[in-house]
JSON list of C-alpha atoms and ligand atoms in Angstrom, two decimals:
[
{"chain": "A", "resi": 258, "resn": "UNK", "atom": "CA", "xyz": [108.02, -14.67, -252.13]},
{"chain": "A", "resi": 259, "resn": "UNK", "atom": "CA", "xyz": [104.77, -13.30, -253.48]},
{"chain": "A", "resi": 260, "resn": "UNK", "atom": "CA", "xyz": [103.94, -14.82, -257.01]},
{"chain": "A", "resi": 261, "resn": "UNK", "atom": "CA", "xyz": [103.02, -12.80, -259.95]},
{"chain": "A", "resi": 262, "resn": "UNK", "atom": "CA", "xyz": [100.03, -14.40, -261.84]},
{"chain": "A", "resi": 263, "resn": "UNK", "atom": "CA", "xyz": [99.27, -12.70, -265.31]},
{"chain": "A", "resi": 264, "resn": "UNK", "atom": "CA", "xyz": [95.75, -12.48, -266.44]},
{"chain": "A", "resi": 265, "resn": "UNK", "atom": "CA", "xyz": [95.82, -13.36, -270.06]},
{"chain": "A", "resi": 266, "resn": "UNK", "atom": "CA", "xyz": [92.28, -11.60, -270.65]},
{"chain": "A", "resi": 267, "resn": "UNK", "atom": "CA", "xyz": [94.41, -8.62, -271.41]},
{"chain": "A", "resi": 268, "resn": "UNK", "atom": "CA", "xyz": [96.82, -10.32, -273.63]},
{"chain": "A", "resi": 269, "resn": "UNK", "atom": "CA", "xyz": [97.05, -9.49, -277.50]},
{"chain": "A", "resi": 270, "resn": "UNK", "atom": "CA", "xyz": [94.98, -12.45, -278.87]},
{"chain": "A", "resi": 271, "resn": "UNK", "atom": "CA", "xyz": [96.39, -11.80, -282.21]},
{"chain": "A", "resi": 272, "resn": "UNK", "atom": "CA", "xyz": [99.75, -12.35, -280.81]},
{"chain": "A", "resi": 273, "resn": "UNK", "atom": "CA", "xyz": [99.03, -14.75, -278.09]},
{"chain": "A", "resi": 274, "resn": "UNK", "atom": "CA", "xyz": [102.19, -16.88, -278.55]},
{"chain": "A", "resi": 275, "resn": "UNK", "atom": "CA", "xyz": [104.32, -13.85, -277.91]},
{"chain": "A", "resi": 276, "resn": "UNK", "atom": "CA", "xyz": [102.43, -13.06, -274.81]},
{"chain": "A", "resi": 277, "resn": "UNK", "atom": "CA", "xyz": [102.59, -16.60, -273.39]},
{"chain": "A", "resi": 278, "resn": "UNK", "atom": "CA", "xyz": [106.35, -16.76, -273.94]},
{"chain": "A", "resi": 279, "resn": "UNK", "atom": "CA", "xyz": [106.52, -13.35, -272.17]},
{"chain": "A", "resi": 280, "resn": "UNK", "atom": "CA", "xyz": [104.96, -14.94, -269.18]},
{"chain": "A", "resi": 281, "resn": "UNK", "atom": "CA", "xyz": [107.19, -18.03, -269.42]},
{"chain": "A", "resi": 282, "resn": "UNK", "atom": "CA", "xyz": [110.20, -15.77, -269.21]},
{"chain": "A", "resi": 283, "resn": "UNK", "atom": "CA", "xyz": [109.15, -13.02, -266.73]},
{"chain": "A", "resi": 284, "resn": "UNK", "atom": "CA", "xyz": [106.13, -14.27, -264.39]},
{"chain": "A", "resi": 285, "resn": "UNK", "atom": "CA", "xyz": [105.13, -17.10, -262.22]},
{"chain": "A", "resi": 286, "resn": "UNK", "atom": "CA", "xyz": [101.72, -18.29, -263.19]},
{"chain": "A", "resi": 287, "resn": "UNK", "atom": "CA", "xyz": [99.17, -17.93, -266.08]},
{"chain": "A", "resi": 288, "resn": "UNK", "atom": "CA", "xyz": [95.80, -16.77, -264.77]},
{"chain": "A", "resi": 289, "resn": "UNK", "atom": "CA", "xyz": [93.06, -17.77, -267.05]},
{"chain": "A", "resi": 290, "resn": "UNK", "atom": "CA", "xyz": [89.65, -16.02, -266.72]},
{"chain": "A", "resi": 291, "resn": "UNK", "atom": "CA", "xyz": [86.79, -18.34, -267.77]},
{"chain": "A", "resi": 292, "resn": "UNK", "atom": "CA", "xyz": [83.44, -16.30, -268.13]},
{"chain": "A", "resi": 293, "resn": "UNK", "atom": "CA", "xyz": [80.23, -17.96, -269.27]},
{"chain": "A", "resi": 294, "resn": "UNK", "atom": "CA", "xyz": [77.88, -14.89, -269.76]},
{"chain": "A", "resi": 295, "resn": "UNK", "atom": "CA", "xyz": [75.63, -16.23, -267.05]},
{"chain": "A", "resi": 296, "resn": "UNK", "atom": "CA", "xyz": [77.48, -16.20, -263.72]},
{"chain": "A", "resi": 297, "resn": "UNK", "atom": "CA", "xyz": [79.05, -12.94, -265.03]},
{"chain": "A", "resi": 298, "resn": "UNK", "atom": "CA", "xyz": [77.65, -10.83, -267.86]},
{"chain": "A", "resi": 299, "resn": "UNK", "atom": "CA", "xyz": [80.68, -11.33, -269.98]},
{"chain": "A", "resi": 300, "resn": "UNK", "atom": "CA", "xyz": [82.12, -14.10, -272.16]},
{"chain": "A", "resi": 301, "resn": "UNK", "atom": "CA", "xyz": [85.84, -14.54, -272.35]},
{"chain": "A", "resi": 302, "resn": "UNK", "atom": "CA", "xyz": [87.40, -17.64, -273.96]},
{"chain": "A", "resi": 303, "resn": "UNK", "atom": "CA", "xyz": [87.32, -21.37, -273.75]},
{"chain": "A", "resi": 304, "resn": "UNK", "atom": "CA", "xyz": [89.09, -24.71, -274.29]},
{"chain": "A", "resi": 305, "resn": "UNK", "atom": "CA", "xyz": [90.56, -24.13, -277.69]},
{"chain": "A", "resi": 306, "resn": "UNK", "atom": "CA", "xyz": [92.51, -21.05, -276.42]},
{"chain": "A", "resi": 307, "resn": "UNK", "atom": "CA", "xyz": [93.35, -22.82, -272.97]},
{"chain": "A", "resi": 308, "resn": "UNK", "atom": "CA", "xyz": [94.66, -25.92, -274.74]},
{"chain": "A", "resi": 309, "resn": "UNK", "atom": "CA", "xyz": [96.65, -23.77, -277.29]},
{"chain": "A", "resi": 310, "resn": "UNK", "atom": "CA", "xyz": [98.36, -21.90, -274.36]},
{"chain": "A", "resi": 311, "resn": "UNK", "atom": "CA", "xyz": [99.12, -25.20, -272.60]},
{"chain": "A", "resi": 312, "resn": "UNK", "atom": "CA", "xyz": [101.12, -26.25, -275.55]},
{"chain": "A", "resi": 313, "resn": "UNK", "atom": "CA", "xyz": [103.87, -23.76, -274.87]},
{"chain": "A", "resi": 314, "resn": "UNK", "atom": "CA", "xyz": [103.10, -22.66, -271.27]},
{"chain": "A", "resi": 315, "resn": "UNK", "atom": "CA", "xyz": [106.16, -23.43, -269.03]},
{"chain": "A", "resi": 316, "resn": "UNK", "atom": "CA", "xyz": [104.53, -21.94, -265.82]},
{"chain": "A", "resi": 317, "resn": "UNK", "atom": "CA", "xyz": [101.52, -23.40, -264.06]},
{"chain": "A", "resi": 318, "resn": "UNK", "atom": "CA", "xyz": [98.07, -22.55, -265.49]},
{"chain": "A", "resi": 319, "resn": "UNK", "atom": "CA", "xyz": [95.51, -21.24, -262.98]},
{"chain": "A", "resi": 320, "resn": "UNK", "atom": "CA", "xyz": [92.02, -21.34, -264.31]},
{"chain": "A", "resi": 321, "resn": "UNK", "atom": "CA", "xyz": [89.57, -18.89, -262.50]},
{"chain": "A", "resi": 322, "resn": "UNK", "atom": "CA", "xyz": [86.05, -20.16, -263.34]},
{"chain": "A", "resi": 323, "resn": "UNK", "atom": "CA", "xyz": [83.36, -17.55, -263.37]},
{"chain": "A", "resi": 324, "resn": "UNK", "atom": "CA", "xyz": [80.70, -19.98, -264.49]},
{"chain": "A", "resi": 325, "resn": "UNK", "atom": "CA", "xyz": [77.67, -21.71, -263.20]},
{"chain": "A", "resi": 326, "resn": "UNK", "atom": "CA", "xyz": [77.97, -25.45, -262.50]},
{"chain": "A", "resi": 327, "resn": "UNK", "atom": "CA", "xyz": [81.54, -25.30, -262.08]},
{"chain": "A", "resi": 328, "resn": "UNK", "atom": "CA", "xyz": [81.79, -29.07, -261.17]},
{"chain": "A", "resi": 329, "resn": "UNK", "atom": "CA", "xyz": [80.81, -29.97, -264.79]},
{"chain": "A", "resi": 330, "resn": "UNK", "atom": "CA", "xyz": [84.10, -28.81, -266.14]},
{"chain": "A", "resi": 331, "resn": "UNK", "atom": "CA", "xyz": [86.65, -29.76, -263.52]},
{"chain": "A", "resi": 332, "resn": "UNK", "atom": "CA", "xyz": [87.99, -32.81, -265.31]},
{"chain": "A", "resi": 333, "resn": "UNK", "atom": "CA", "xyz": [88.05, -31.07, -268.53]},
{"chain": "A", "resi": 334, "resn": "UNK", "atom": "CA", "xyz": [90.35, -28.25, -267.11]},
{"chain": "A", "resi": 335, "resn": "UNK", "atom": "CA", "xyz": [92.54, -30.87, -265.68]},
{"chain": "A", "resi": 336, "resn": "UNK", "atom": "CA", "xyz": [92.86, -32.56, -269.03]},
{"chain": "A", "resi": 337, "resn": "UNK", "atom": "CA", "xyz": [93.53, -29.07, -270.71]},
{"chain": "A", "resi": 338, "resn": "UNK", "atom": "CA", "xyz": [96.55, -28.65, -268.44]},
{"chain": "A", "resi": 339, "resn": "UNK", "atom": "CA", "xyz": [95.43, -26.48, -265.63]},
{"chain": "A", "resi": 340, "resn": "UNK", "atom": "CA", "xyz": [97.45, -26.92, -262.39]},
{"chain": "A", "resi": 341, "resn": "UNK", "atom": "CA", "xyz": [95.21, -24.68, -260.15]},
{"chain": "A", "resi": 342, "resn": "UNK", "atom": "CA", "xyz": [91.27, -24.26, -260.55]},
{"chain": "A", "resi": 343, "resn": "UNK", "atom": "CA", "xyz": [89.09, -22.04, -258.58]},
{"chain": "A", "resi": 344, "resn": "UNK", "atom": "CA", "xyz": [85.41, -21.23, -258.76]},
{"chain": "A", "resi": 345, "resn": "UNK", "atom": "CA", "xyz": [83.01, -18.91, -257.01]},
{"chain": "A", "resi": 346, "resn": "UNK", "atom": "CA", "xyz": [81.52, -19.93, -253.68]},
{"chain": "A", "resi": 347, "resn": "UNK", "atom": "CA", "xyz": [78.07, -18.72, -254.73]},
{"chain": "A", "resi": 348, "resn": "UNK", "atom": "CA", "xyz": [78.37, -20.77, -257.97]},
{"chain": "A", "resi": 349, "resn": "UNK", "atom": "CA", "xyz": [78.58, -24.10, -256.35]},
{"chain": "A", "resi": 350, "resn": "UNK", "atom": "CA", "xyz": [75.78, -26.01, -254.51]},
{"chain": "A", "resi": 351, "resn": "UNK", "atom": "CA", "xyz": [78.35, -28.00, -252.54]},
{"chain": "A", "resi": 352, "resn": "UNK", "atom": "CA", "xyz": [81.63, -26.08, -252.41]},
{"chain": "A", "resi": 353, "resn": "UNK", "atom": "CA", "xyz": [83.42, -28.81, -250.44]},
{"chain": "A", "resi": 354, "resn": "UNK", "atom": "CA", "xyz": [82.61, -31.46, -252.86]},
{"chain": "A", "resi": 355, "resn": "UNK", "atom": "CA", "xyz": [83.80, -29.29, -255.79]},
{"chain": "A", "resi": 356, "resn": "UNK", "atom": "CA", "xyz": [87.12, -28.71, -253.80]},
{"chain": "A", "resi": 357, "resn": "UNK", "atom": "CA", "xyz": [87.72, -32.32, -253.37]},
{"chain": "A", "resi": 358, "resn": "UNK", "atom": "CA", "xyz": [86.84, -33.14, -256.92]},
{"chain": "A", "resi": 359, "resn": "UNK", "atom": "CA", "xyz": [89.40, -30.39, -258.01]},
{"chain": "A", "resi": 360, "resn": "UNK", "atom": "CA", "xyz": [91.97, -32.15, -255.80]},
{"chain": "A", "resi": 361, "resn": "UNK", "atom": "CA", "xyz": [91.13, -35.61, -257.00]},
{"chain": "A", "resi": 362, "resn": "UNK", "atom": "CA", "xyz": [91.82, -34.53, -260.55]},
{"chain": "A", "resi": 363, "resn": "UNK", "atom": "CA", "xyz": [95.30, -33.52, -259.43]},
{"chain": "A", "resi": 364, "resn": "UNK", "atom": "CA", "xyz": [95.00, -29.76, -259.28]},
{"chain": "A", "resi": 365, "resn": "UNK", "atom": "CA", "xyz": [95.29, -27.20, -256.56]},
{"chain": "A", "resi": 366, "resn": "UNK", "atom": "CA", "xyz": [91.65, -26.23, -255.55]},
{"chain": "A", "resi": 367, "resn": "UNK", "atom": "CA", "xyz": [90.62, -22.61, -254.82]},
{"chain": "A", "resi": 368, "resn": "UNK", "atom": "CA", "xyz": [87.52, -20.86, -253.93]},
{"chain": "A", "resi": 369, "resn": "UNK", "atom": "CA", "xyz": [86.63, -17.36, -254.97]},
{"chain": "A", "resi": 370, "resn": "UNK", "atom": "CA", "xyz": [84.53, -14.59, -253.55]},
{"chain": "A", "resi": 371, "resn": "UNK", "atom": "CA", "xyz": [83.35, -11.20, -255.00]},
{"chain": "A", "resi": 372, "resn": "UNK", "atom": "CA", "xyz": [83.86, -7.95, -252.92]},
{"chain": "A", "resi": 373, "resn": "UNK", "atom": "CA", "xyz": [80.29, -8.07, -251.56]},
{"chain": "A", "resi": 374, "resn": "UNK", "atom": "CA", "xyz": [80.50, -11.44, -250.01]},
{"chain": "A", "resi": 375, "resn": "UNK", "atom": "CA", "xyz": [81.67, -11.46, -246.31]},
{"chain": "A", "resi": 376, "resn": "UNK", "atom": "CA", "xyz": [85.02, -13.10, -246.04]},
{"chain": "A", "resi": 377, "resn": "UNK", "atom": "CA", "xyz": [83.75, -15.08, -243.04]},
{"chain": "A", "resi": 378, "resn": "UNK", "atom": "CA", "xyz": [81.81, -17.30, -245.66]},
{"chain": "A", "resi": 379, "resn": "UNK", "atom": "CA", "xyz": [85.34, -18.63, -246.58]},
{"chain": "A", "resi": 380, "resn": "UNK", "atom": "CA", "xyz": [86.27, -19.84, -243.16]},
{"chain": "A", "resi": 381, "resn": "UNK", "atom": "CA", "xyz": [84.58, -23.27, -243.28]},
{"chain": "A", "resi": 382, "resn": "UNK", "atom": "CA", "xyz": [86.67, -24.06, -246.42]},
{"chain": "A", "resi": 383, "resn": "UNK", "atom": "CA", "xyz": [90.05, -22.83, -245.35]},
{"chain": "A", "resi": 384, "resn": "UNK", "atom": "CA", "xyz": [91.24, -26.17, -244.49]},
{"chain": "A", "resi": 385, "resn": "UNK", "atom": "CA", "xyz": [89.84, -27.76, -247.52]},
{"chain": "A", "resi": 386, "resn": "UNK", "atom": "CA", "xyz": [91.19, -25.31, -250.16]},
{"chain": "A", "resi": 387, "resn": "UNK", "atom": "CA", "xyz": [94.66, -24.96, -251.34]},
{"chain": "A", "resi": 388, "resn": "UNK", "atom": "CA", "xyz": [93.97, -21.27, -252.00]},
{"chain": "A", "resi": 389, "resn": "UNK", "atom": "CA", "xyz": [91.36, -18.56, -251.73]},
{"chain": "A", "resi": 390, "resn": "UNK", "atom": "CA", "xyz": [90.70, -15.97, -254.39]},
{"chain": "A", "resi": 391, "resn": "UNK", "atom": "CA", "xyz": [89.88, -12.68, -252.90]},
{"chain": "A", "resi": 392, "resn": "UNK", "atom": "CA", "xyz": [88.36, -10.52, -255.57]},
{"chain": "A", "resi": 393, "resn": "UNK", "atom": "CA", "xyz": [89.42, -6.87, -255.44]},
{"chain": "A", "resi": 394, "resn": "UNK", "atom": "CA", "xyz": [86.94, -5.90, -258.26]},
{"chain": "A", "resi": 395, "resn": "UNK", "atom": "CA", "xyz": [83.66, -7.51, -259.14]},
{"chain": "A", "resi": 396, "resn": "UNK", "atom": "CA", "xyz": [84.27, -10.51, -261.45]},
{"chain": "A", "resi": 397, "resn": "UNK", "atom": "CA", "xyz": [83.53, -9.96, -265.08]},
{"chain": "A", "resi": 398, "resn": "UNK", "atom": "CA", "xyz": [85.78, -7.60, -266.75]},
{"chain": "A", "resi": 399, "resn": "UNK", "atom": "CA", "xyz": [89.51, -6.77, -266.86]},
{"chain": "A", "resi": 400, "resn": "UNK", "atom": "CA", "xyz": [90.71, -3.23, -266.44]},
{"chain": "A", "resi": 401, "resn": "UNK", "atom": "CA", "xyz": [88.57, -2.18, -263.45]},
{"chain": "A", "resi": 402, "resn": "UNK", "atom": "CA", "xyz": [89.55, -0.05, -260.61]},
{"chain": "A", "resi": 403, "resn": "UNK", "atom": "CA", "xyz": [90.86, -1.72, -257.42]},
{"chain": "A", "resi": 404, "resn": "UNK", "atom": "CA", "xyz": [88.45, -1.70, -254.45]},
{"chain": "A", "resi": 405, "resn": "UNK", "atom": "CA", "xyz": [90.72, -0.46, -251.60]},
{"chain": "A", "resi": 406, "resn": "UNK", "atom": "CA", "xyz": [88.46, -2.20, -248.83]},
{"chain": "A", "resi": 407, "resn": "UNK", "atom": "CA", "xyz": [89.97, -5.56, -250.27]},
{"chain": "A", "resi": 408, "resn": "UNK", "atom": "CA", "xyz": [93.26, -4.92, -248.36]},
{"chain": "A", "resi": 409, "resn": "UNK", "atom": "CA", "xyz": [91.39, -5.21, -245.01]},
{"chain": "A", "resi": 410, "resn": "UNK", "atom": "CA", "xyz": [89.61, -8.23, -246.31]},
{"chain": "A", "resi": 411, "resn": "UNK", "atom": "CA", "xyz": [92.77, -9.87, -247.13]},
{"chain": "A", "resi": 412, "resn": "UNK", "atom": "CA", "xyz": [94.21, -9.06, -243.78]},
{"chain": "A", "resi": 413, "resn": "UNK", "atom": "CA", "xyz": [91.10, -10.64, -242.09]},
{"chain": "A", "resi": 414, "resn": "UNK", "atom": "CA", "xyz": [91.38, -13.75, -244.02]},
{"chain": "A", "resi": 415, "resn": "UNK", "atom": "CA", "xyz": [95.06, -14.02, -243.31]},
{"chain": "A", "resi": 416, "resn": "UNK", "atom": "CA", "xyz": [94.41, -13.89, -239.58]},
{"chain": "A", "resi": 417, "resn": "UNK", "atom": "CA", "xyz": [91.92, -16.57, -239.77]},
{"chain": "A", "resi": 418, "resn": "UNK", "atom": "CA", "xyz": [94.41, -18.79, -241.77]},
{"chain": "A", "resi": 419, "resn": "UNK", "atom": "CA", "xyz": [97.07, -18.10, -239.19]},
{"chain": "A", "resi": 420, "resn": "UNK", "atom": "CA", "xyz": [94.71, -18.79, -236.33]},
{"chain": "A", "resi": 421, "resn": "UNK", "atom": "CA", "xyz": [93.61, -22.18, -237.83]},
{"chain": "A", "resi": 422, "resn": "UNK", "atom": "CA", "xyz": [97.35, -22.93, -238.90]},
{"chain": "A", "resi": 423, "resn": "UNK", "atom": "CA", "xyz": [96.41, -24.34, -242.25]},
{"chain": "A", "resi": 424, "resn": "UNK", "atom": "CA", "xyz": [98.56, -23.94, -245.35]},
{"chain": "A", "resi": 425, "resn": "UNK", "atom": "CA", "xyz": [95.77, -22.14, -247.40]},
{"chain": "A", "resi": 426, "resn": "UNK", "atom": "CA", "xyz": [97.28, -19.46, -249.70]},
{"chain": "A", "resi": 427, "resn": "UNK", "atom": "CA", "xyz": [95.60, -16.17, -250.65]},
{"chain": "A", "resi": 428, "resn": "UNK", "atom": "CA", "xyz": [95.30, -14.82, -254.23]},
{"chain": "A", "resi": 429, "resn": "UNK", "atom": "CA", "xyz": [94.10, -11.36, -254.89]},
{"chain": "A", "resi": 430, "resn": "UNK", "atom": "CA", "xyz": [92.55, -10.60, -258.30]},
{"chain": "A", "resi": 431, "resn": "UNK", "atom": "CA", "xyz": [91.35, -7.28, -259.85]},
{"chain": "A", "resi": 432, "resn": "UNK", "atom": "CA", "xyz": [92.90, -4.02, -260.51]},
{"chain": "A", "resi": 433, "resn": "UNK", "atom": "CA", "xyz": [96.21, -4.99, -258.85]},
{"chain": "A", "resi": 434, "resn": "UNK", "atom": "CA", "xyz": [99.21, -2.97, -259.89]},
{"chain": "A", "resi": 435, "resn": "UNK", "atom": "CA", "xyz": [102.51, -1.62, -258.72]},
{"chain": "A", "resi": 436, "resn": "UNK", "atom": "CA", "xyz": [100.47, 0.95, -256.78]},
{"chain": "A", "resi": 437, "resn": "UNK", "atom": "CA", "xyz": [98.83, -1.42, -254.46]},
{"chain": "A", "resi": 438, "resn": "UNK", "atom": "CA", "xyz": [101.01, -4.56, -254.50]},
{"chain": "A", "resi": 439, "resn": "UNK", "atom": "CA", "xyz": [103.07, -3.71, -251.49]},
{"chain": "A", "resi": 440, "resn": "UNK", "atom": "CA", "xyz": [100.10, -3.24, -249.18]},
{"chain": "A", "resi": 441, "resn": "UNK", "atom": "CA", "xyz": [98.41, -6.44, -250.49]},
{"chain": "A", "resi": 442, "resn": "UNK", "atom": "CA", "xyz": [101.66, -8.41, -249.71]},
{"chain": "A", "resi": 443, "resn": "UNK", "atom": "CA", "xyz": [101.85, -7.02, -246.27]},
{"chain": "A", "resi": 444, "resn": "UNK", "atom": "CA", "xyz": [98.19, -7.88, -245.81]},
{"chain": "A", "resi": 445, "resn": "UNK", "atom": "CA", "xyz": [98.98, -11.48, -246.60]},
{"chain": "A", "resi": 446, "resn": "UNK", "atom": "CA", "xyz": [98.63, -12.02, -250.38]},
{"chain": "A", "resi": 447, "resn": "UNK", "atom": "CA", "xyz": [100.62, -14.93, -251.66]},
{"chain": "A", "resi": 448, "resn": "UNK", "atom": "CA", "xyz": [99.71, -14.58, -255.29]},
{"chain": "A", "resi": 449, "resn": "UNK", "atom": "CA", "xyz": [98.87, -11.38, -256.98]},
{"chain": "A", "resi": 450, "resn": "UNK", "atom": "CA", "xyz": [96.90, -11.41, -260.20]},
{"chain": "A", "resi": 451, "resn": "UNK", "atom": "CA", "xyz": [97.49, -8.54, -262.82]},
{"chain": "A", "resi": 452, "resn": "UNK", "atom": "CA", "xyz": [96.24, -8.12, -266.35]},
{"chain": "A", "resi": 453, "resn": "UNK", "atom": "CA", "xyz": [95.90, -4.77, -267.61]},
{"chain": "A", "resi": 454, "resn": "UNK", "atom": "CA", "xyz": [98.41, -3.21, -265.39]},
{"chain": "A", "resi": 455, "resn": "UNK", "atom": "CA", "xyz": [101.06, -5.52, -266.91]},
{"chain": "A", "resi": 456, "resn": "UNK", "atom": "CA", "xyz": [100.12, -5.60, -270.48]},
{"chain": "A", "resi": 457, "resn": "UNK", "atom": "CA", "xyz": [99.50, -1.71, -270.79]},
{"chain": "A", "resi": 458, "resn": "UNK", "atom": "CA", "xyz": [102.63, -0.77, -269.13]},
{"chain": "A", "resi": 459, "resn": "UNK", "atom": "CA", "xyz": [105.45, 0.73, -270.84]},
{"chain": "A", "resi": 460, "resn": "UNK", "atom": "CA", "xyz": [107.84, -1.61, -268.97]},
{"chain": "A", "resi": 461, "resn": "UNK", "atom": "CA", "xyz": [105.74, -4.76, -267.97]},
{"chain": "A", "resi": 462, "resn": "UNK", "atom": "CA", "xyz": [108.91, -6.52, -266.48]},
{"chain": "A", "resi": 463, "resn": "UNK", "atom": "CA", "xyz": [109.25, -3.76, -264.07]},
{"chain": "A", "resi": 464, "resn": "UNK", "atom": "CA", "xyz": [105.45, -4.08, -263.03]},
{"chain": "A", "resi": 465, "resn": "UNK", "atom": "CA", "xyz": [105.95, -7.76, -262.48]},
{"chain": "A", "resi": 466, "resn": "UNK", "atom": "CA", "xyz": [108.95, -7.32, -260.22]},
{"chain": "A", "resi": 467, "resn": "UNK", "atom": "CA", "xyz": [106.80, -4.62, -258.21]},
{"chain": "A", "resi": 468, "resn": "UNK", "atom": "CA", "xyz": [104.11, -7.29, -257.86]},
{"chain": "A", "resi": 469, "resn": "UNK", "atom": "CA", "xyz": [106.58, -9.86, -256.41]},
{"chain": "A", "resi": 470, "resn": "UNK", "atom": "CA", "xyz": [108.32, -7.17, -254.08]},
{"chain": "B", "resi": 693, "resn": "LIG", "atom": "C1", "xyz": [88.00, -10.14, -263.57]},
{"chain": "B", "resi": 693, "resn": "LIG", "atom": "C2", "xyz": [89.08, -11.30, -263.69]},
{"chain": "B", "resi": 693, "resn": "LIG", "atom": "C3", "xyz": [90.51, -10.66, -263.39]},
{"chain": "B", "resi": 693, "resn": "LIG", "atom": "C4", "xyz": [90.96, -9.54, -264.35]},
{"chain": "B", "resi": 693, "resn": "LIG", "atom": "C5", "xyz": [92.34, -9.03, -263.87]},
{"chain": "B", "resi": 693, "resn": "LIG", "atom": "O1", "xyz": [86.80, -10.87, -263.69]},
{"chain": "B", "resi": 693, "resn": "LIG", "atom": "O2", "xyz": [88.85, -12.24, -262.76]},
{"chain": "B", "resi": 693, "resn": "LIG", "atom": "O3", "xyz": [91.43, -11.65, -263.43]},
{"chain": "B", "resi": 693, "resn": "LIG", "atom": "O4", "xyz": [90.89, -9.80, -265.61]},
{"chain": "B", "resi": 693, "resn": "LIG", "atom": "O5", "xyz": [92.57, -8.10, -264.73]},
{"chain": "B", "resi": 693, "resn": "LIG", "atom": "P1", "xyz": [92.97, -6.60, -264.33]},
{"chain": "B", "resi": 693, "resn": "LIG", "atom": "O6", "xyz": [94.36, -6.66, -263.70]},
{"chain": "B", "resi": 693, "resn": "LIG", "atom": "O7", "xyz": [93.02, -5.84, -265.63]},
{"chain": "B", "resi": 693, "resn": "LIG", "atom": "O8", "xyz": [91.99, -6.20, -263.29]},
{"chain": "B", "resi": 694, "resn": "LIG", "atom": "ZN1", "xyz": [90.55, -13.87, -262.47]}
]
């Protein structure tokens, strides 16, 4: 089954508890977008918010680091309660080391790429990562338009994973909605991240079931 990961960037921060409980009831994963204003032009939220969510989260927390020097914060995210942690390939000096650091802290390790990075650059890490995060918008902001070429990129990575026979999963993030979910699942996505399409929907539960398929 494809898992629905909800990007809390589009949650209502004045009623965050309500939105966390909604994800507990209806979705599979909390997707937490961490931006530093350096690797990406935007700043999101940090540890106080992550730790507060952790107090009541009943589903795994997946932190997506869009920051420079991701290695500095790996332990801190483990302590804050993250079960999955991803960083951007081009933000790390030695991606293999960061992946093994994440695993040594007891989390699933993921490596992310923006839409302008050839997917082949992920190949050397497919057997060292628990998942890859294929961005379907440029990291930095919620609510952007899905880039359709992402579907082919997911398929290409999936073929390579099958060829290698490794258990690496594919997460897709950015502009994902009921409109493109089926194609992404068919292409090989295991985890679909969605923020604005869920929180802005008249019927968010229906959107989540469309993501899962
Ligand atoms: C973009 C983030 C995404 C994004 C998803 O930098 O990594 O997780 O917030 O939100 P939507 O679904 O609104 O594109
Ligand atoms: Zn994200």
